[in-house]
Coordinates of C-alpha atoms and ligand atoms in Angstrom, one line a residue:
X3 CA 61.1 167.2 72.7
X4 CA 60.4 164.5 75.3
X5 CA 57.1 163.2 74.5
X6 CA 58.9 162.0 70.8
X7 CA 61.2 160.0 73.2
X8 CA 58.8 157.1 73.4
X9 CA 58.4 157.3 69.0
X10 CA 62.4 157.3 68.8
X11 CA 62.7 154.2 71.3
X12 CA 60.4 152.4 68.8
X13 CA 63.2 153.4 65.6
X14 CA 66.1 152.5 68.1
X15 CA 66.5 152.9 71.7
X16 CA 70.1 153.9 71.3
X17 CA 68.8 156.7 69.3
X18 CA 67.9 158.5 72.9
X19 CA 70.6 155.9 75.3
X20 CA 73.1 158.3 72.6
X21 CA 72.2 161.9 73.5
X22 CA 70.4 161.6 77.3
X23 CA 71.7 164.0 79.6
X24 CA 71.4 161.6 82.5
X25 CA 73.8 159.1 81.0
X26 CA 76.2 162.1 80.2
X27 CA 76.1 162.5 83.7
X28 CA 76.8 159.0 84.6
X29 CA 79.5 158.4 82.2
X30 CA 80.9 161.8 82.9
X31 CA 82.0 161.3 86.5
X32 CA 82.2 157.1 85.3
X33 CA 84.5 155.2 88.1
X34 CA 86.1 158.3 89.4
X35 CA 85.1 156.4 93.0
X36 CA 85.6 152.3 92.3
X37 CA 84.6 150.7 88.6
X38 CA 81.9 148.5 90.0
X39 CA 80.2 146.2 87.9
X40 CA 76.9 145.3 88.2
X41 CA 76.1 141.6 90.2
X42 CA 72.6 140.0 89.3
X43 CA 71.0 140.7 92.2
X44 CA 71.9 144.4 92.0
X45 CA 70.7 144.3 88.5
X46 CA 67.7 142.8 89.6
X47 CA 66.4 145.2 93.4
X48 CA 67.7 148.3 91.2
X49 CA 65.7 147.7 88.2
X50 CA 62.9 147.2 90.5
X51 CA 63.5 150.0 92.1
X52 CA 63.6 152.0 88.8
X53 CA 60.1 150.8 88.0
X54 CA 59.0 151.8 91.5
X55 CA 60.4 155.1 91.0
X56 CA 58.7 155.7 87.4
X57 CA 55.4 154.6 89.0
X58 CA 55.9 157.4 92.0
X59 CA 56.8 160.1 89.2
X60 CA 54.8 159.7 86.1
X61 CA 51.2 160.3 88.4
X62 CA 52.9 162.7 90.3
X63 CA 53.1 165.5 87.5
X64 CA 49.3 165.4 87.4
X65 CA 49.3 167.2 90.9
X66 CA 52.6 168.6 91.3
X67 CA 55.4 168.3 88.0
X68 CA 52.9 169.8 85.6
X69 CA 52.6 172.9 87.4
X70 CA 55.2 174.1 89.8
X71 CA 58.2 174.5 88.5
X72 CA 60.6 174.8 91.5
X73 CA 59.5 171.3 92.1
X74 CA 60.1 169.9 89.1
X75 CA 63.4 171.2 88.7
X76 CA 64.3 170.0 92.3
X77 CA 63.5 166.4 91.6
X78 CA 65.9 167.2 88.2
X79 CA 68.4 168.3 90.3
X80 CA 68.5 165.3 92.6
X81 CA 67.9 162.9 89.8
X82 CA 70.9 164.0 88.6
X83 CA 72.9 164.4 91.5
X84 CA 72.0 160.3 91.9
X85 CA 73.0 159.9 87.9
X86 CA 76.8 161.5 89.1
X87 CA 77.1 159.6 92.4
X88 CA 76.4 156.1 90.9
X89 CA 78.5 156.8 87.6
X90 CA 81.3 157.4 90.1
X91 CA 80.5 154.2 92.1
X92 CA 80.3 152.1 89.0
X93 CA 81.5 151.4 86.2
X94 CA 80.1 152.8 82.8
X95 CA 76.5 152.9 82.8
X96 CA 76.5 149.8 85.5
X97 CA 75.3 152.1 88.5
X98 CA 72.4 154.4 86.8
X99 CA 71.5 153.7 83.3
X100 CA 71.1 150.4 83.0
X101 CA 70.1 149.9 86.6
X102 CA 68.2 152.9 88.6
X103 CA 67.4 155.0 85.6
X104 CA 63.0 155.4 85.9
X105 CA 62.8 155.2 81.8
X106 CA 65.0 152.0 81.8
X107 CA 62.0 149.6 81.6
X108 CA 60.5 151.7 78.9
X109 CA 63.4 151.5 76.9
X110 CA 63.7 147.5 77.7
X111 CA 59.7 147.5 76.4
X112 CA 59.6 149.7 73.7
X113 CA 63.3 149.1 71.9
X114 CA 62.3 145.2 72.0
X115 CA 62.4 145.1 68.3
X116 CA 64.0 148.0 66.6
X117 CA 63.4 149.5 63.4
X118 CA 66.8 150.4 62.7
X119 CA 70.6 150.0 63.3
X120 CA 72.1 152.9 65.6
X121 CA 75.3 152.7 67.3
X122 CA 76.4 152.8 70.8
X123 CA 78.1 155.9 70.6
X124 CA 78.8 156.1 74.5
X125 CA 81.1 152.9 75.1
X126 CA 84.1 153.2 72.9
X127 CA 84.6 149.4 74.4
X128 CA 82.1 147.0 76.2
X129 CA 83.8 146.4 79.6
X130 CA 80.7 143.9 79.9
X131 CA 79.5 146.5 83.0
X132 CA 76.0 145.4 83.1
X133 CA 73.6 142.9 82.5
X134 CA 71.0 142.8 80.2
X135 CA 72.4 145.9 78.6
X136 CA 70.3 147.5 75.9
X137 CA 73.3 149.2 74.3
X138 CA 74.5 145.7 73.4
X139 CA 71.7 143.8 72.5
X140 CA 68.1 145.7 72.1
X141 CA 66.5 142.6 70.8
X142 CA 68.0 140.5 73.5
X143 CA 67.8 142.4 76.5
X144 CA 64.4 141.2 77.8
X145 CA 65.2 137.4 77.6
X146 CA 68.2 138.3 79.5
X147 CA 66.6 140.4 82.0
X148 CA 63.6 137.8 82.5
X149 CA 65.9 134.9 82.4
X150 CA 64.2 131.3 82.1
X151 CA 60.6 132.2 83.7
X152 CA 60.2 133.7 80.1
X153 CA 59.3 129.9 78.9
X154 CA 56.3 129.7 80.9
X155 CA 53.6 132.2 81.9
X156 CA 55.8 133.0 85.5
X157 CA 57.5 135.6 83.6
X158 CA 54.0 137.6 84.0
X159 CA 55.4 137.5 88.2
X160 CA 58.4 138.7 87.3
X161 CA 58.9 142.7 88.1
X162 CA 59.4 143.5 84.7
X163 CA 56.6 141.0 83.5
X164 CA 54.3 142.7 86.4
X165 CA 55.4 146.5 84.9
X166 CA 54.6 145.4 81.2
X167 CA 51.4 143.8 81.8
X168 CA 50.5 147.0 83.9
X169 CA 51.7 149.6 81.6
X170 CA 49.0 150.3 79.0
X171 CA 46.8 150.4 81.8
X172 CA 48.8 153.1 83.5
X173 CA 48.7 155.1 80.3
X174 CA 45.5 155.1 80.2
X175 CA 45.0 155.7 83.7
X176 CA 47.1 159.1 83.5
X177 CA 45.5 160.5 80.5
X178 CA 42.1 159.9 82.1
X179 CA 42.6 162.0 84.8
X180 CA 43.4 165.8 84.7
X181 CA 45.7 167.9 86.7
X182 CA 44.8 168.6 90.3
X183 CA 45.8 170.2 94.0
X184 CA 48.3 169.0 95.5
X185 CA 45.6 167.5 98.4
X186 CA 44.3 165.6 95.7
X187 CA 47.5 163.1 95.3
X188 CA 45.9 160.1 96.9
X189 CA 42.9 160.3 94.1
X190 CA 45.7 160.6 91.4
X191 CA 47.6 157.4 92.4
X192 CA 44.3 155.6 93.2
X193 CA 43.2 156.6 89.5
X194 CA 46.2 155.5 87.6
X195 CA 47.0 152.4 89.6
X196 CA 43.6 150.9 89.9
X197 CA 43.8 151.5 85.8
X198 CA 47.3 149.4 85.9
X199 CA 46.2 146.9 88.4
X200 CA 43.0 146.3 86.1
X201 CA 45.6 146.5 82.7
X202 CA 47.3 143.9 84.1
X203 CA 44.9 141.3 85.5
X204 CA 43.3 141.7 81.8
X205 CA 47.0 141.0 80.6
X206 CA 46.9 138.4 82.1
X207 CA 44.1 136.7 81.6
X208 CA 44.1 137.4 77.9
X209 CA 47.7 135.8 77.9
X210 CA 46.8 132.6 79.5
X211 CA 43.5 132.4 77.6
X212 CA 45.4 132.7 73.8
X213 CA 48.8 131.1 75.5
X214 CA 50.4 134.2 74.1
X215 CA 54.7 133.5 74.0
X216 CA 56.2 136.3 76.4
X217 CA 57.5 137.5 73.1
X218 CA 54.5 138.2 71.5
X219 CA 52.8 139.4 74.7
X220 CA 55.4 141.8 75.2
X221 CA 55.1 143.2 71.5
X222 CA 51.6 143.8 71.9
X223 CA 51.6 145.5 75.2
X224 CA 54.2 148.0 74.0
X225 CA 52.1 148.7 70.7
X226 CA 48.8 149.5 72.8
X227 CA 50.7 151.6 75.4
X228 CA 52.2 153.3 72.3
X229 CA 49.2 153.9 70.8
X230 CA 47.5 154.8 73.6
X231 CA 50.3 157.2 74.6
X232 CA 50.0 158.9 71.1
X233 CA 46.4 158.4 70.9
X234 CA 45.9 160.2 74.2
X235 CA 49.0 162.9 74.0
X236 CA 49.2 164.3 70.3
X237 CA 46.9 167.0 70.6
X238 CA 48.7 168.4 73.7
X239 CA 52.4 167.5 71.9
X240 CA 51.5 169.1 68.8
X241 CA 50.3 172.4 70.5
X242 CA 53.4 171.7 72.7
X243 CA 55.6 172.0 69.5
X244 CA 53.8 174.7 67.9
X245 CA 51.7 172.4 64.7
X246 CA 49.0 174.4 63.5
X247 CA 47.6 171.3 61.8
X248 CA 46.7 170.4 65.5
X249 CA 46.5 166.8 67.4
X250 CA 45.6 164.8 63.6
X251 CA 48.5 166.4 62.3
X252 CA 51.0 164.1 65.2
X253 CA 48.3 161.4 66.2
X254 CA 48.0 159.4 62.7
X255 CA 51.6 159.1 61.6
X256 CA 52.3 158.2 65.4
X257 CA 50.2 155.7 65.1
X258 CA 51.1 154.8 61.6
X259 CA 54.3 154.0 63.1
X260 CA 53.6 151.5 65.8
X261 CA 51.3 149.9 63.7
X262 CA 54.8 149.5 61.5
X263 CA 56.3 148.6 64.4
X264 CA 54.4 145.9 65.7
X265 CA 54.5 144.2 62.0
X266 CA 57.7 144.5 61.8
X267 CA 58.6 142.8 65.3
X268 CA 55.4 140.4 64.6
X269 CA 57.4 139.5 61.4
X270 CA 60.8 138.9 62.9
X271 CA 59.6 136.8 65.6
X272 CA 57.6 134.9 63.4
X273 CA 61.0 134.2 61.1
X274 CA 62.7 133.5 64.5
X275 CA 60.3 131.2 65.6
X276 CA 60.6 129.2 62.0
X277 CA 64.3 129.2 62.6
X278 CA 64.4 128.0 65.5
Ligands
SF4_311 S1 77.8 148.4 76.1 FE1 79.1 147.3 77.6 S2 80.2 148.9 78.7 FE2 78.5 149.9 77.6 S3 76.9 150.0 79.1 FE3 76.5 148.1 78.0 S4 77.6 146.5 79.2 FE4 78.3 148.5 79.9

Protein backbone atom coordinates (compact mmCIF):
# COMPACT_ATOMS: atom_id res chain seq x y z
CA UNK A 1 0.00 0.00 0.00
CA UNK A 2 2.88 2.48 0.32
CA UNK A 3 3.41 3.74 -2.99
CA UNK A 4 -0.57 5.30 -2.70
CA UNK A 5 1.04 7.16 0.32
CA UNK A 6 2.26 9.95 -1.83
CA UNK A 7 -1.72 10.08 -3.78
CA UNK A 8 -3.30 10.20 -0.14
CA UNK A 9 -0.88 13.14 1.03
CA UNK A 10 -2.21 15.05 -1.96
CA UNK A 11 -6.24 14.36 -0.57
CA UNK A 12 -4.99 15.17 3.03
CA UNK A 13 -1.81 14.50 4.72
CA UNK A 14 -3.51 13.64 7.94
CA UNK A 15 -5.16 10.97 6.01
CA UNK A 16 -1.56 8.85 6.43
CA UNK A 17 -0.16 11.31 9.86
CA UNK A 18 -3.78 9.17 11.19
CA UNK A 19 -2.90 5.57 10.63
CA UNK A 20 1.33 5.53 10.36
CA UNK A 21 2.83 2.96 12.39
CA UNK A 22 5.80 5.15 13.24
CA UNK A 23 3.75 7.85 14.91
CA UNK A 24 1.88 4.99 16.83
CA UNK A 25 5.14 4.30 18.07
CA UNK A 26 5.92 7.74 19.05
CA UNK A 27 2.81 8.57 20.70
CA UNK A 28 2.73 5.15 22.20
CA UNK A 29 5.66 5.50 24.54
CA UNK A 30 4.79 9.69 24.30
CA UNK A 31 6.67 11.52 27.46
CA UNK A 32 7.14 8.34 29.40
CA UNK A 33 10.95 9.97 29.83
CA UNK A 34 10.41 14.11 30.06
CA UNK A 35 7.49 15.96 27.74
CA UNK A 36 9.96 17.93 25.74
CA UNK A 37 8.73 20.36 23.40
CA UNK A 38 10.35 21.19 20.47
CA UNK A 39 12.70 24.69 20.45
CA UNK A 40 13.33 26.24 16.91
CA UNK A 41 16.53 25.34 16.41
CA UNK A 42 15.71 21.65 17.20
CA UNK A 43 12.91 21.95 14.77
CA UNK A 44 15.20 23.33 12.41
CA UNK A 45 18.96 20.59 12.60
CA UNK A 46 16.22 17.70 12.99
CA UNK A 47 14.20 18.52 9.99
CA UNK A 48 17.39 18.71 8.21
CA UNK A 49 18.41 15.90 9.39
CA UNK A 50 15.22 14.09 8.28
CA UNK A 51 15.78 15.25 4.72
CA UNK A 52 19.42 13.94 4.98
CA UNK A 53 18.19 10.74 6.06
CA UNK A 54 15.40 10.36 3.20
CA UNK A 55 18.19 11.32 0.72
CA UNK A 56 20.61 8.31 2.27
CA UNK A 57 17.46 5.84 2.10
CA UNK A 58 15.36 6.37 -0.89
CA UNK A 59 18.67 5.51 -3.41
CA UNK A 60 19.68 3.00 -1.13
CA UNK A 61 16.83 0.48 -2.01
CA UNK A 62 18.13 0.43 -5.51
CA UNK A 63 21.24 -1.63 -4.31
CA UNK A 64 20.28 -2.97 -1.09
CA UNK A 65 16.24 -2.36 0.31
CA UNK A 66 14.82 -3.74 -2.87
CA UNK A 67 16.36 -6.98 -2.52
CA UNK A 68 17.55 -8.25 0.79
CA UNK A 69 15.17 -8.49 3.12
CA UNK A 70 17.02 -8.96 6.45
CA UNK A 71 18.35 -5.45 5.61
CA UNK A 72 15.39 -3.86 5.07
CA UNK A 73 13.75 -5.07 8.02
CA UNK A 74 16.85 -4.07 10.21
CA UNK A 75 16.71 -0.43 9.17
CA UNK A 76 12.68 -0.92 10.15
CA UNK A 77 13.60 -2.12 13.22
CA UNK A 78 15.96 0.67 14.15
CA UNK A 79 13.69 3.22 12.65
CA UNK A 80 11.44 2.30 15.01
CA UNK A 81 13.37 1.80 17.91
CA UNK A 82 14.38 5.81 17.17
CA UNK A 83 10.37 6.51 16.74
CA UNK A 84 10.00 4.95 20.67
CA UNK A 85 13.06 6.58 22.13
CA UNK A 86 12.17 10.22 20.91
CA UNK A 87 8.33 9.76 21.71
CA UNK A 88 9.60 9.02 25.18
CA UNK A 89 11.90 12.09 25.23
CA UNK A 90 9.28 14.40 23.89
CA UNK A 91 6.26 15.36 24.02
CA UNK A 92 3.54 14.15 21.42
CA UNK A 93 4.84 13.92 18.12
CA UNK A 94 7.63 16.85 19.04
CA UNK A 95 10.66 14.36 19.01
CA UNK A 96 9.94 12.10 15.75
CA UNK A 97 7.09 12.97 13.65
CA UNK A 98 7.17 16.26 13.11
CA UNK A 99 10.98 16.49 13.53
CA UNK A 100 13.30 13.36 12.48
CA UNK A 101 10.60 11.39 10.57
CA UNK A 102 12.49 10.85 6.60
CA UNK A 103 8.76 11.41 4.99
CA UNK A 104 8.20 14.63 6.99
CA UNK A 105 9.32 16.95 4.18
CA UNK A 106 7.13 15.02 1.77
CA UNK A 107 4.31 15.41 3.75
CA UNK A 108 5.15 19.35 4.35
CA UNK A 109 5.45 19.37 0.09
CA UNK A 110 2.82 17.33 -0.99
CA UNK A 111 -0.11 18.16 1.85
CA UNK A 112 0.61 22.01 0.89
CA UNK A 113 -2.89 22.35 -0.27
CA UNK A 114 -5.24 19.63 0.54
CA UNK A 115 -8.08 18.33 -1.20
CA UNK A 116 -10.02 17.62 1.69
CA UNK A 117 -10.83 18.06 5.48
CA UNK A 118 -9.51 15.02 7.68
CA UNK A 119 -9.02 15.27 11.33
CA UNK A 120 -6.25 14.86 13.64
CA UNK A 121 -7.24 11.83 15.08
CA UNK A 122 -3.88 11.41 17.20
CA UNK A 123 -3.95 14.61 19.60
CA UNK A 124 -7.09 14.53 21.50
CA UNK A 125 -5.55 18.23 22.54
CA UNK A 126 -2.80 20.44 20.88
CA UNK A 127 -0.29 20.82 23.67
CA UNK A 128 1.36 23.23 20.92
CA UNK A 129 4.45 20.36 21.02
CA UNK A 130 5.88 21.43 17.69
CA UNK A 131 6.39 23.90 15.24
CA UNK A 132 5.19 24.07 12.06
CA UNK A 133 3.01 21.11 12.78
CA UNK A 134 1.16 19.71 9.78
CA UNK A 135 -1.58 18.18 12.06
CA UNK A 136 -2.58 21.71 12.78
CA UNK A 137 -2.23 23.65 9.93
CA UNK A 138 -1.45 21.69 6.38
CA UNK A 139 -1.84 24.82 4.45
CA UNK A 140 0.29 26.75 6.77
CA UNK A 141 2.94 24.67 7.71
CA UNK A 142 5.50 25.65 5.00
CA UNK A 143 5.31 29.44 5.68
CA UNK A 144 5.92 28.52 9.22
CA UNK A 145 8.67 26.25 8.61
CA UNK A 146 10.41 28.69 5.98
CA UNK A 147 9.68 31.66 8.14
CA UNK A 148 10.28 35.22 6.41
CA UNK A 149 13.06 34.11 3.63
CA UNK A 150 9.75 32.89 1.91
CA UNK A 151 9.28 36.72 0.74
CA UNK A 152 12.25 36.67 -1.35
CA UNK A 153 13.91 34.09 -3.51
CA UNK A 154 16.43 33.03 -0.19
CA UNK A 155 13.88 30.64 0.69
CA UNK A 156 15.32 28.59 -2.37
CA UNK A 157 18.70 28.34 0.42
CA UNK A 158 16.75 27.32 2.88
CA UNK A 159 16.93 23.28 3.64
CA UNK A 160 13.62 22.79 2.90
CA UNK A 161 13.69 25.22 -0.14
CA UNK A 162 17.04 23.25 -1.30
CA UNK A 163 15.01 19.60 -0.75
CA UNK A 164 11.92 20.99 -2.82
CA UNK A 165 13.81 22.49 -5.66
CA UNK A 166 15.81 19.08 -5.72
CA UNK A 167 13.02 16.71 -5.41
CA UNK A 168 11.59 16.10 -8.92
CA UNK A 169 14.94 15.73 -9.95
CA UNK A 170 15.59 13.02 -7.44
CA UNK A 171 12.48 11.21 -8.70
CA UNK A 172 13.53 11.18 -11.71
CA UNK A 173 17.00 10.26 -10.89
CA UNK A 174 15.78 6.97 -9.04
CA UNK A 175 13.43 5.73 -11.60
CA UNK A 176 16.19 6.12 -14.23
CA UNK A 177 18.40 3.90 -12.75
CA UNK A 178 17.75 0.07 -12.08
CA UNK A 179 18.55 -2.09 -9.16
CA UNK A 180 22.17 -3.10 -8.68
CA UNK A 181 25.15 -4.90 -6.46
CA UNK A 182 25.71 -3.77 -3.53
CA UNK A 183 29.50 -2.55 -4.99
CA UNK A 184 27.60 -0.49 -7.17
CA UNK A 185 26.30 2.10 -4.39
CA UNK A 186 28.53 5.03 -5.29
CA UNK A 187 27.06 4.86 -9.05
CA UNK A 188 23.47 4.92 -7.52
CA UNK A 189 24.00 8.07 -5.31
CA UNK A 190 26.06 9.65 -8.05
CA UNK A 191 22.90 8.92 -10.47
CA UNK A 192 20.18 10.23 -8.41
CA UNK A 193 21.97 13.22 -6.90
CA UNK A 194 23.60 14.60 -9.98
CA UNK A 195 19.71 14.33 -11.28
CA UNK A 196 18.66 16.47 -7.92
CA UNK A 197 21.61 18.72 -8.09
CA UNK A 198 20.60 19.39 -11.89
CA UNK A 199 16.56 19.58 -10.72
CA UNK A 200 17.43 22.07 -8.60
CA UNK A 201 19.76 24.53 -10.29
CA UNK A 202 16.93 24.35 -13.19
CA UNK A 203 14.44 25.20 -10.19
CA UNK A 204 16.09 27.74 -9.68
CA UNK A 205 16.79 29.32 -12.53
CA UNK A 206 13.31 28.90 -13.78
CA UNK A 207 12.06 30.62 -10.44
CA UNK A 208 14.18 33.64 -10.76
CA UNK A 209 13.57 33.94 -14.47
CA UNK A 210 9.41 33.97 -14.09
CA UNK A 211 9.80 35.54 -10.29
CA UNK A 212 7.67 32.52 -9.37
CA UNK A 213 6.10 33.32 -5.40
CA UNK A 214 7.57 30.44 -3.08
CA UNK A 215 3.98 29.53 -3.10
CA UNK A 216 3.52 28.85 -6.52
CA UNK A 217 7.05 27.38 -6.92
CA UNK A 218 6.29 24.97 -4.32
CA UNK A 219 2.92 23.89 -5.91
CA UNK A 220 4.51 23.17 -9.11
CA UNK A 221 7.44 21.25 -7.82
CA UNK A 222 5.15 18.87 -5.88
CA UNK A 223 2.84 18.40 -9.04
CA UNK A 224 5.95 17.31 -11.29
CA UNK A 225 7.46 15.16 -8.63
CA UNK A 226 3.97 13.63 -8.37
CA UNK A 227 3.60 13.13 -11.72
CA UNK A 228 6.75 11.98 -12.23
CA UNK A 229 6.46 9.53 -9.33
CA UNK A 230 3.23 8.14 -10.87
CA UNK A 231 4.37 8.55 -14.30
CA UNK A 232 7.48 6.48 -13.58
CA UNK A 233 5.93 3.88 -10.74
CA UNK A 234 2.36 2.79 -11.94
CA UNK A 235 3.23 0.04 -13.95
CA UNK A 236 5.40 -1.55 -11.19
CA UNK A 237 2.44 -0.41 -8.39
CA UNK A 238 -0.19 -1.87 -10.32
CA UNK A 239 1.49 -5.29 -10.83
CA UNK A 240 2.51 -4.72 -7.16
CA UNK A 241 -1.33 -4.64 -6.28
CA UNK A 242 -2.32 -7.29 -8.50
CA UNK A 243 -4.38 -4.84 -11.60
CA UNK A 244 -4.70 -6.81 -14.58
CA UNK A 245 -5.50 -3.62 -16.51
CA UNK A 246 -1.64 -3.07 -15.96
CA UNK A 247 0.46 0.41 -15.48
CA UNK A 248 -2.57 2.66 -17.65
CA UNK A 249 -4.94 1.18 -15.49
CA UNK A 250 -3.05 3.37 -12.13
CA UNK A 251 -0.89 5.87 -14.22
CA UNK A 252 -3.91 8.14 -15.82
CA UNK A 253 -6.26 8.64 -12.82
CA UNK A 254 -2.91 9.24 -10.79
CA UNK A 255 -2.16 11.69 -12.90
CA UNK A 256 -5.74 12.90 -13.34
CA UNK A 257 -5.43 13.69 -9.77
CA UNK A 258 -2.40 15.98 -9.45
CA UNK A 259 -3.43 17.65 -12.34
CA UNK A 260 -6.72 18.32 -9.84
CA UNK A 261 -4.55 19.06 -7.43
CA UNK A 262 -2.45 21.59 -8.67
CA UNK A 263 -5.81 23.53 -9.99
CA UNK A 264 -7.11 23.28 -7.05
CA UNK A 265 -4.09 24.82 -4.97
CA UNK A 266 -3.38 27.19 -8.14
CA UNK A 267 -7.05 28.32 -7.46
CA UNK A 268 -6.79 28.95 -3.79
CA UNK A 269 -3.74 30.74 -3.91
CA UNK A 270 -4.93 32.82 -6.52
CA UNK A 271 -8.23 33.74 -4.18
CA UNK A 272 -5.59 34.27 -1.42
CA UNK A 273 -3.55 36.40 -3.21
CA UNK A 274 -6.91 38.63 -4.24
CA UNK A 275 -7.68 38.71 -0.61
CA UNK A 276 -4.90 39.73 0.52
S1 LIG B 1 -1.48 18.97 16.87
FE1 LIG B 1 -0.43 19.97 18.61
S2 LIG B 1 0.04 18.31 20.06
FE2 LIG B 1 -0.45 17.35 18.07
S3 LIG B 1 1.56 17.10 17.09
FE3 LIG B 1 0.73 19.09 16.37
S4 LIG B 1 1.57 20.63 17.79
FE4 LIG B 1 1.86 18.59 18.77
Amino acid sequence: MIPLVPASLLVSPLIWRNVCPLATLDLWSNGRLARTQQSRRFAAWSGALGMVLLVALVPARRFLFNTNGPALAATIVIVALLALALGAAFDMKAGFCNALCPILSVERLYGQSPLLHVSNARCASCSLCSHACIDLAPEKAIAQHIGPSRRTISWLGSPFGVFAGAFPGFVFGYFTIEDVSLAAADAVYFHVLGWAALGYLLTLAIVSLLRLSYDRALMALAALAAGLYYWFGAPGIAEGLGLAAGGNALRFPALTLVLVWWWRAERRAFRRRVRT
